[in-house]
Amino acid sequence: GAVVSQHPSWVICKSGTSVKIECRSLDFQATTMFWYRQFPKQSLMLMATSNEGSKATYEQGVEKDKFLINHASLTLSTLTVTSAHPEDSSFYICSAKFRDTDNSPLHFGNGTRLTVT
Amino acid sequence: DQQVKQNSPSLSVQEGRISILNCDYTNSMFDYFLWYKKYPAEGPTFLISISSIKDKNEDGRFTVFLNKSAKHLSLHIVPSQPGDSAVYFCAASRGTNKLIFGTGTLLAVQP
């Protein structure tokens, strides 16, 4: 149980275009999902917390107008990288807790490798 | 400010021996700690966790030790297997808040 599916697994786009990444909890409902970003050989950095039915909470330094997050249902959150630039190239990973109310571990999707040319 | 640190970027161990991965944290308010394993181009996979009310948690070949006074935790893998080769991240949180990850340690288990 507690499977998180992320799509696409990799995407190449041209500079200036927008890319949407989907994150689904397959066998459980997640009122909260988390979006992380990982640069090569670096840690996973939390970008934002996605809350079902309300606005996402962004970490300091993350542009909310550039990284649009929508959590439209209890099983789906989307991250849209708008007007992508080469510096946005990175590995984006979503995650969710099986149970929101306690110290249960986060379950991660398999990530999306974004390359902006 | 890196609140969770893994000072060893890499570790090489012989198959069958013990692997010890270390993690230090600075925020004394953290009360839940986890270890994740990650292969390239994949998301992290949860391995084992420990609450701050404990100092040890064991699951098969994996044992996590927590030393709150030293703000230090470690993951022991014994015996190590080639399939354990991956990047290991420790992570910490306070309550049900967001996880803060360390920088990771690349473990290579030599056959």
PDB file of C-alpha atoms in Angstrom:
ATOM      1  CA  GLY A   1       0.000   0.000   0.000  1.00  0.00           C
ATOM      2  CA  ALA A   2       0.829   3.700   0.142  1.00  0.00           C
ATOM      3  CA  VAL A   3       1.918   4.045  -3.472  1.00  0.00           C
ATOM      4  CA  VAL A   4       2.603   7.456  -4.951  1.00  0.00           C
ATOM      5  CA  SER A   5       2.676   7.739  -8.719  1.00  0.00           C
ATOM      6  CA  GLN A   6       4.354  10.598 -10.525  1.00  0.00           C
ATOM      7  CA  HIS A   7       4.074  11.438 -14.196  1.00  0.00           C
ATOM      8  CA  PRO A   8       5.932  12.005 -16.446  1.00  0.00           C
ATOM      9  CA  SER A   9       9.158  10.382 -15.331  1.00  0.00           C
ATOM     10  CA  TRP A  10      11.162  12.609 -17.629  1.00  0.00           C
ATOM     11  CA  VAL A  11      10.459  15.565 -19.856  1.00  0.00           C
ATOM     12  CA  ILE A  12      12.443  17.806 -22.155  1.00  0.00           C
ATOM     13  CA  CYS A  13      11.030  21.197 -22.999  1.00  0.00           C
ATOM     14  CA  LYS A  14      12.125  24.381 -24.670  1.00  0.00           C
ATOM     15  CA  SER A  15      12.915  27.497 -22.747  1.00  0.00           C
ATOM     16  CA  GLY A  16       9.835  29.634 -22.207  1.00  0.00           C
ATOM     17  CA  THR A  17       7.320  26.807 -22.250  1.00  0.00           C
ATOM     18  CA  SER A  18       5.421  25.379 -19.296  1.00  0.00           C
ATOM     19  CA  VAL A  19       5.513  21.851 -17.966  1.00  0.00           C
ATOM     20  CA  LYS A  20       2.977  20.111 -15.752  1.00  0.00           C
ATOM     21  CA  ILE A  21       3.928  17.276 -13.413  1.00  0.00           C
ATOM     22  CA  GLU A  22       1.270  15.088 -11.807  1.00  0.00           C
ATOM     23  CA  CYS A  23       1.433  13.342  -8.473  1.00  0.00           C
ATOM     24  CA  ARG A  24      -1.175  10.803  -7.476  1.00  0.00           C
ATOM     25  CA  SER A  25      -1.727   8.779  -4.354  1.00  0.00           C
ATOM     26  CA  LEU A  26      -2.941   5.484  -5.755  1.00  0.00           C
ATOM     27  CA  ASP A  27      -4.416   3.649  -2.818  1.00  0.00           C
ATOM     28  CA  PHE A  28      -4.916   6.274  -0.169  1.00  0.00           C
ATOM     29  CA  GLN A  29      -6.165   9.800   0.220  1.00  0.00           C
ATOM     30  CA  ALA A  30      -3.691  12.548   0.936  1.00  0.00           C
ATOM     31  CA  THR A  31      -4.874  15.920   2.136  1.00  0.00           C
ATOM     32  CA  THR A  32      -1.272  17.047   2.082  1.00  0.00           C
ATOM     33  CA  MET A  33       1.384  16.412  -0.512  1.00  0.00           C
ATOM     34  CA  PHE A  34       4.912  17.738  -0.631  1.00  0.00           C
ATOM     35  CA  TRP A  35       7.002  18.787  -3.614  1.00  0.00           C
ATOM     36  CA  TYR A  36      10.770  18.435  -3.442  1.00  0.00           C
ATOM     37  CA  ARG A  37      13.542  19.325  -5.811  1.00  0.00           C
ATOM     38  CA  GLN A  38      16.927  17.710  -5.996  1.00  0.00           C
ATOM     39  CA  PHE A  39      19.987  19.126  -7.702  1.00  0.00           C
ATOM     40  CA  PRO A  40      22.775  16.729  -8.682  1.00  0.00           C
ATOM     41  CA  LYS A  41      24.617  15.361  -5.667  1.00  0.00           C
ATOM     42  CA  GLN A  42      22.590  17.497  -3.308  1.00  0.00           C
ATOM     43  CA  SER A  43      19.875  17.017  -0.775  1.00  0.00           C
ATOM     44  CA  LEU A  44      16.158  17.010  -1.417  1.00  0.00           C
ATOM     45  CA  MET A  45      14.925  20.527  -0.893  1.00  0.00           C
ATOM     46  CA  LEU A  46      11.311  21.084   0.036  1.00  0.00           C
ATOM     47  CA  MET A  47       9.696  23.498  -2.391  1.00  0.00           C
ATOM     48  CA  ALA A  48       6.126  23.622  -1.158  1.00  0.00           C
ATOM     49  CA  THR A  49       3.398  21.894   0.753  1.00  0.00           C
ATOM     50  CA  SER A  50       0.317  21.207  -1.301  1.00  0.00           C
ATOM     51  CA  ASN A  51      -2.965  21.329   0.593  1.00  0.00           C
ATOM     52  CA  GLU A  52      -6.157  19.868  -0.839  1.00  0.00           C
ATOM     53  CA  GLY A  53      -8.715  22.570  -1.415  1.00  0.00           C
ATOM     54  CA  SER A  54      -6.503  25.473  -0.424  1.00  0.00           C
ATOM     55  CA  LYS A  55      -3.410  27.345  -1.497  1.00  0.00           C
ATOM     56  CA  ALA A  56      -0.032  25.736  -1.340  1.00  0.00           C
ATOM     57  CA  THR A  57       2.500  26.821   1.233  1.00  0.00           C
ATOM     58  CA  TYR A  58       5.822  27.717  -0.374  1.00  0.00           C
ATOM     59  CA  GLU A  59       9.228  27.568   1.207  1.00  0.00           C
ATOM     60  CA  GLN A  60      11.370  30.647   1.399  1.00  0.00           C
ATOM     61  CA  GLY A  61      13.017  31.441  -1.900  1.00  0.00           C
ATOM     62  CA  VAL A  62      10.579  29.441  -4.034  1.00  0.00           C
ATOM     63  CA  GLU A  63       8.651  31.563  -6.527  1.00  0.00           C
ATOM     64  CA  LYS A  64       4.978  30.705  -6.231  1.00  0.00           C
ATOM     65  CA  ASP A  65       4.170  32.315  -9.586  1.00  0.00           C
ATOM     66  CA  LYS A  66       6.760  30.182 -11.299  1.00  0.00           C
ATOM     67  CA  PHE A  67       5.962  26.884  -9.606  1.00  0.00           C
ATOM     68  CA  LEU A  68       2.190  26.641  -9.634  1.00  0.00           C
ATOM     69  CA  ILE A  69       0.728  23.960  -7.394  1.00  0.00           C
ATOM     70  CA  ASN A  70      -2.816  22.715  -7.575  1.00  0.00           C
ATOM     71  CA  HIS A  71      -4.233  20.102  -5.222  1.00  0.00           C
ATOM     72  CA  ALA A  72      -7.657  19.604  -6.743  1.00  0.00           C
ATOM     73  CA  SER A  73      -8.565  16.319  -5.102  1.00  0.00           C
ATOM     74  CA  LEU A  74      -7.498  14.039  -2.278  1.00  0.00           C
ATOM     75  CA  THR A  75      -5.462  11.936  -4.677  1.00  0.00           C
ATOM     76  CA  LEU A  76      -3.959  14.429  -7.108  1.00  0.00           C
ATOM     77  CA  SER A  77      -1.543  17.324  -6.870  1.00  0.00           C
ATOM     78  CA  THR A  78       0.072  19.017  -9.853  1.00  0.00           C
ATOM     79  CA  LEU A  79       3.171  21.141 -10.151  1.00  0.00           C
ATOM     80  CA  THR A  80       3.424  23.408 -13.193  1.00  0.00           C
ATOM     81  CA  VAL A  81       6.767  24.956 -14.001  1.00  0.00           C
ATOM     82  CA  THR A  82       5.841  28.082 -15.913  1.00  0.00           C
ATOM     83  CA  SER A  83       8.062  29.791 -18.453  1.00  0.00           C
ATOM     84  CA  ALA A  84      10.771  27.248 -17.836  1.00  0.00           C
ATOM     85  CA  HIS A  85      14.418  28.202 -18.099  1.00  0.00           C
ATOM     86  CA  PRO A  86      17.522  26.013 -18.221  1.00  0.00           C
ATOM     87  CA  GLU A  87      18.191  26.700 -14.533  1.00  0.00           C
ATOM     88  CA  ASP A  88      14.883  24.997 -13.748  1.00  0.00           C
ATOM     89  CA  SER A  89      16.345  21.743 -15.014  1.00  0.00           C
ATOM     90  CA  SER A  90      16.275  19.420 -12.037  1.00  0.00           C
ATOM     91  CA  PHE A  91      14.771  16.314 -10.503  1.00  0.00           C
ATOM     92  CA  TYR A  92      11.342  17.020  -9.020  1.00  0.00           C
ATOM     93  CA  ILE A  93       9.815  14.572  -6.558  1.00  0.00           C
ATOM     94  CA  CYS A  94       6.421  14.555  -4.895  1.00  0.00           C
ATOM     95  CA  SER A  95       5.483  12.791  -1.698  1.00  0.00           C
ATOM     96  CA  ALA A  96       2.546  12.155   0.572  1.00  0.00           C
ATOM     97  CA  LYS A  97       1.863  10.748   3.990  1.00  0.00           C
ATOM     98  CA  PHE A  98      -0.245   7.660   4.268  1.00  0.00           C
ATOM     99  CA  ARG A  99      -1.831   9.233   7.309  1.00  0.00           C
ATOM    100  CA  ASP A 100      -1.709  12.986   7.744  1.00  0.00           C
ATOM    101  CA  THR A 101      -2.156  13.138  11.456  1.00  0.00           C
ATOM    102  CA  ASP A 102       0.789  11.290  12.865  1.00  0.00           C
ATOM    103  CA  ASN A 103       4.439  10.578  12.348  1.00  0.00           C
ATOM    104  CA  SER A 104       3.978   8.214   9.468  1.00  0.00           C
ATOM    105  CA  PRO A 105       6.732   8.301   6.856  1.00  0.00           C
ATOM    106  CA  LEU A 106       6.457  10.126   3.591  1.00  0.00           C
ATOM    107  CA  HIS A 107       6.036   7.988   0.512  1.00  0.00           C
ATOM    108  CA  PHE A 108       7.671   9.323  -2.594  1.00  0.00           C
ATOM    109  CA  GLY A 109       6.901   9.160  -6.251  1.00  0.00           C
ATOM    110  CA  ASN A 110       9.651   8.126  -8.628  1.00  0.00           C
ATOM    111  CA  GLY A 111      10.421  11.680  -9.576  1.00  0.00           C
ATOM    112  CA  THR A 112      10.420  13.680 -12.795  1.00  0.00           C
ATOM    113  CA  ARG A 113      13.641  14.603 -14.556  1.00  0.00           C
ATOM    114  CA  LEU A 114      13.070  17.988 -16.205  1.00  0.00           C
ATOM    115  CA  THR A 115      15.505  19.241 -18.811  1.00  0.00           C
ATOM    116  CA  VAL A 116      14.963  22.688 -20.241  1.00  0.00           C
ATOM    117  CA  THR A 117      16.840  23.419 -23.456  1.00  0.00           C
TER     118      THR A 117
ATOM    119  CA  ASP B   1      21.407  26.716   7.282  1.00  0.00           C
ATOM    120  CA  GLN B   2      21.689  22.957   6.978  1.00  0.00           C
ATOM    121  CA  GLN B   3      19.743  21.591   9.936  1.00  0.00           C
ATOM    122  CA  VAL B   4      20.433  17.966   9.039  1.00  0.00           C
ATOM    123  CA  LYS B   5      23.935  17.006   8.011  1.00  0.00           C
ATOM    124  CA  GLN B   6      25.555  13.903   6.664  1.00  0.00           C
ATOM    125  CA  ASN B   7      29.248  14.649   6.731  1.00  0.00           C
ATOM    126  CA  SER B   8      30.355  11.612   4.778  1.00  0.00           C
ATOM    127  CA  PRO B   9      29.424  11.971   1.113  1.00  0.00           C
ATOM    128  CA  SER B  10      30.441   8.400   0.419  1.00  0.00           C
ATOM    129  CA  LEU B  11      31.214   5.118   2.136  1.00  0.00           C
ATOM    130  CA  SER B  12      32.650   1.877   0.792  1.00  0.00           C
ATOM    131  CA  VAL B  13      32.128  -1.390   2.643  1.00  0.00           C
ATOM    132  CA  GLN B  14      32.906  -5.013   1.921  1.00  0.00           C
ATOM    133  CA  GLU B  15      29.990  -7.385   1.453  1.00  0.00           C
ATOM    134  CA  GLY B  16      29.057  -9.096   4.714  1.00  0.00           C
ATOM    135  CA  ARG B  17      30.525  -6.348   6.870  1.00  0.00           C
ATOM    136  CA  ILE B  18      28.676  -3.668   8.780  1.00  0.00           C
ATOM    137  CA  SER B  19      27.804  -0.332   7.150  1.00  0.00           C
ATOM    138  CA  ILE B  20      27.442   2.616   9.489  1.00  0.00           C
ATOM    139  CA  LEU B  21      25.940   5.806   8.130  1.00  0.00           C
ATOM    140  CA  ASN B  22      25.937   8.878  10.313  1.00  0.00           C
ATOM    141  CA  CYS B  23      23.731  11.923  10.568  1.00  0.00           C
ATOM    142  CA  ASP B  24      23.846  15.012  12.766  1.00  0.00           C
ATOM    143  CA  TYR B  25      21.164  17.581  13.366  1.00  0.00           C
ATOM    144  CA  THR B  26      21.070  20.985  14.973  1.00  0.00           C
ATOM    145  CA  ASN B  27      17.419  21.514  15.862  1.00  0.00           C
ATOM    146  CA  SER B  28      16.680  20.024  19.288  1.00  0.00           C
ATOM    147  CA  MET B  29      12.957  20.281  18.553  1.00  0.00           C
ATOM    148  CA  PHE B  30      13.093  17.480  16.004  1.00  0.00           C
ATOM    149  CA  ASP B  31      11.244  14.479  17.380  1.00  0.00           C
ATOM    150  CA  TYR B  32      11.005  12.078  14.481  1.00  0.00           C
ATOM    151  CA  PHE B  33      13.831  10.767  12.358  1.00  0.00           C
ATOM    152  CA  LEU B  34      13.850   8.635   9.248  1.00  0.00           C
ATOM    153  CA  TRP B  35      16.253   6.988   6.848  1.00  0.00           C
ATOM    154  CA  TYR B  36      15.549   6.757   3.138  1.00  0.00           C
ATOM    155  CA  LYS B  37      17.342   4.881   0.405  1.00  0.00           C
ATOM    156  CA  LYS B  38      17.527   6.299  -3.084  1.00  0.00           C
ATOM    157  CA  TYR B  39      18.621   4.911  -6.426  1.00  0.00           C
ATOM    158  CA  PRO B  40      19.478   7.247  -9.312  1.00  0.00           C
ATOM    159  CA  ALA B  41      16.478   8.677 -11.149  1.00  0.00           C
ATOM    160  CA  GLU B  42      14.064   7.235  -8.596  1.00  0.00           C
ATOM    161  CA  GLY B  43      12.236   8.619  -5.602  1.00  0.00           C
ATOM    162  CA  PRO B  44      13.467   7.821  -2.092  1.00  0.00           C
ATOM    163  CA  THR B  45      12.230   4.663  -0.427  1.00  0.00           C
ATOM    164  CA  PHE B  46      11.487   4.651   3.265  1.00  0.00           C
ATOM    165  CA  LEU B  47      13.737   2.333   5.273  1.00  0.00           C
ATOM    166  CA  ILE B  48      13.319   2.850   8.981  1.00  0.00           C
ATOM    167  CA  SER B  49      12.330   5.533  11.461  1.00  0.00           C
ATOM    168  CA  ILE B  50      12.731   6.352  15.117  1.00  0.00           C
ATOM    169  CA  SER B  51      10.853   8.556  17.503  1.00  0.00           C
ATOM    170  CA  SER B  52      12.748  10.778  19.915  1.00  0.00           C
ATOM    171  CA  ILE B  53      11.364   8.799  22.847  1.00  0.00           C
ATOM    172  CA  LYS B  54      13.478   5.846  21.775  1.00  0.00           C
ATOM    173  CA  ASP B  55      17.185   5.391  21.301  1.00  0.00           C
ATOM    174  CA  LYS B  56      17.118   2.332  19.088  1.00  0.00           C
ATOM    175  CA  ASN B  57      14.878   0.779  16.490  1.00  0.00           C
ATOM    176  CA  GLU B  58      15.609  -2.414  14.630  1.00  0.00           C
ATOM    177  CA  ASP B  59      14.110  -3.883  11.477  1.00  0.00           C
ATOM    178  CA  GLY B  60      15.852  -6.905  10.050  1.00  0.00           C
ATOM    179  CA  ARG B  61      19.324  -5.939   8.900  1.00  0.00           C
ATOM    180  CA  PHE B  62      18.699  -2.267   9.613  1.00  0.00           C
ATOM    181  CA  THR B  63      19.079  -0.614  13.001  1.00  0.00           C
ATOM    182  CA  VAL B  64      18.812   3.076  13.730  1.00  0.00           C
ATOM    183  CA  PHE B  65      20.400   4.556  16.840  1.00  0.00           C
ATOM    184  CA  LEU B  66      19.505   7.957  18.230  1.00  0.00           C
ATOM    185  CA  ASN B  67      21.667   9.942  20.638  1.00  0.00           C
ATOM    186  CA  LYS B  68      19.617  12.978  21.556  1.00  0.00           C
ATOM    187  CA  SER B  69      22.232  14.595  23.746  1.00  0.00           C
ATOM    188  CA  ALA B  70      24.700  14.520  20.881  1.00  0.00           C
ATOM    189  CA  LYS B  71      22.003  15.275  18.279  1.00  0.00           C
ATOM    190  CA  HIS B  72      23.262  12.343  16.315  1.00  0.00           C
ATOM    191  CA  LEU B  73      21.703   9.337  14.662  1.00  0.00           C
ATOM    192  CA  SER B  74      23.187   6.459  12.779  1.00  0.00           C
ATOM    193  CA  LEU B  75      21.998   3.671  10.535  1.00  0.00           C
ATOM    194  CA  HIS B  76      23.642   0.280  10.837  1.00  0.00           C
ATOM    195  CA  ILE B  77      23.272  -2.270   8.077  1.00  0.00           C
ATOM    196  CA  VAL B  78      24.501  -5.729   8.863  1.00  0.00           C
ATOM    197  CA  PRO B  79      25.399  -7.764   6.991  1.00  0.00           C
ATOM    198  CA  SER B  80      25.839  -5.406   4.055  1.00  0.00           C
ATOM    199  CA  GLN B  81      24.845  -6.678   0.627  1.00  0.00           C
ATOM    200  CA  PRO B  82      25.699  -5.392  -2.850  1.00  0.00           C
ATOM    201  CA  GLY B  83      22.024  -4.531  -3.339  1.00  0.00           C
ATOM    202  CA  ASP B  84      22.329  -2.052  -0.492  1.00  0.00           C
ATOM    203  CA  SER B  85      24.474   0.173  -2.708  1.00  0.00           C
ATOM    204  CA  ALA B  86      22.558   3.436  -3.026  1.00  0.00           C
ATOM    205  CA  VAL B  87      22.383   6.944  -1.623  1.00  0.00           C
ATOM    206  CA  TYR B  88      21.062   7.070   1.936  1.00  0.00           C
ATOM    207  CA  PHE B  89      19.335  10.163   3.253  1.00  0.00           C
ATOM    208  CA  CYS B  90      18.505  10.849   6.847  1.00  0.00           C
ATOM    209  CA  ALA B  91      15.576  13.145   7.532  1.00  0.00           C
ATOM    210  CA  ALA B  92      14.071  14.815  10.562  1.00  0.00           C
ATOM    211  CA  SER B  93      10.826  16.514  11.467  1.00  0.00           C
ATOM    212  CA  ARG B  94       9.074  18.158  14.361  1.00  0.00           C
ATOM    213  CA  GLY B  95       5.608  16.856  15.008  1.00  0.00           C
ATOM    214  CA  THR B  96       3.861  16.297  11.731  1.00  0.00           C
ATOM    215  CA  ASN B  97       5.726  19.110  10.046  1.00  0.00           C
ATOM    216  CA  LYS B  98       7.744  18.861   6.884  1.00  0.00           C
ATOM    217  CA  LEU B  99      10.761  16.629   6.605  1.00  0.00           C
ATOM    218  CA  ILE B 100      14.214  18.155   6.442  1.00  0.00           C
ATOM    219  CA  PHE B 101      16.685  15.993   4.578  1.00  0.00           C
ATOM    220  CA  GLY B 102      20.405  15.571   4.944  1.00  0.00           C
ATOM    221  CA  THR B 103      22.745  15.763   1.980  1.00  0.00           C
ATOM    222  CA  GLY B 104      22.992  12.022   1.550  1.00  0.00           C
ATOM    223  CA  THR B 105      25.730   9.404   1.729  1.00  0.00           C
ATOM    224  CA  LEU B 106      26.563   7.200  -1.217  1.00  0.00           C
ATOM    225  CA  LEU B 107      27.078   3.655   0.038  1.00  0.00           C
ATOM    226  CA  ALA B 108      28.997   1.221  -2.136  1.00  0.00           C
ATOM    227  CA  VAL B 109      29.027  -2.397  -1.006  1.00  0.00           C
ATOM    228  CA  GLN B 110      31.837  -4.285  -2.686  1.00  0.00           C
ATOM    229  CA  PRO B 111      31.245  -7.976  -3.505  1.00  0.00           C
TER     230      PRO B 111
END
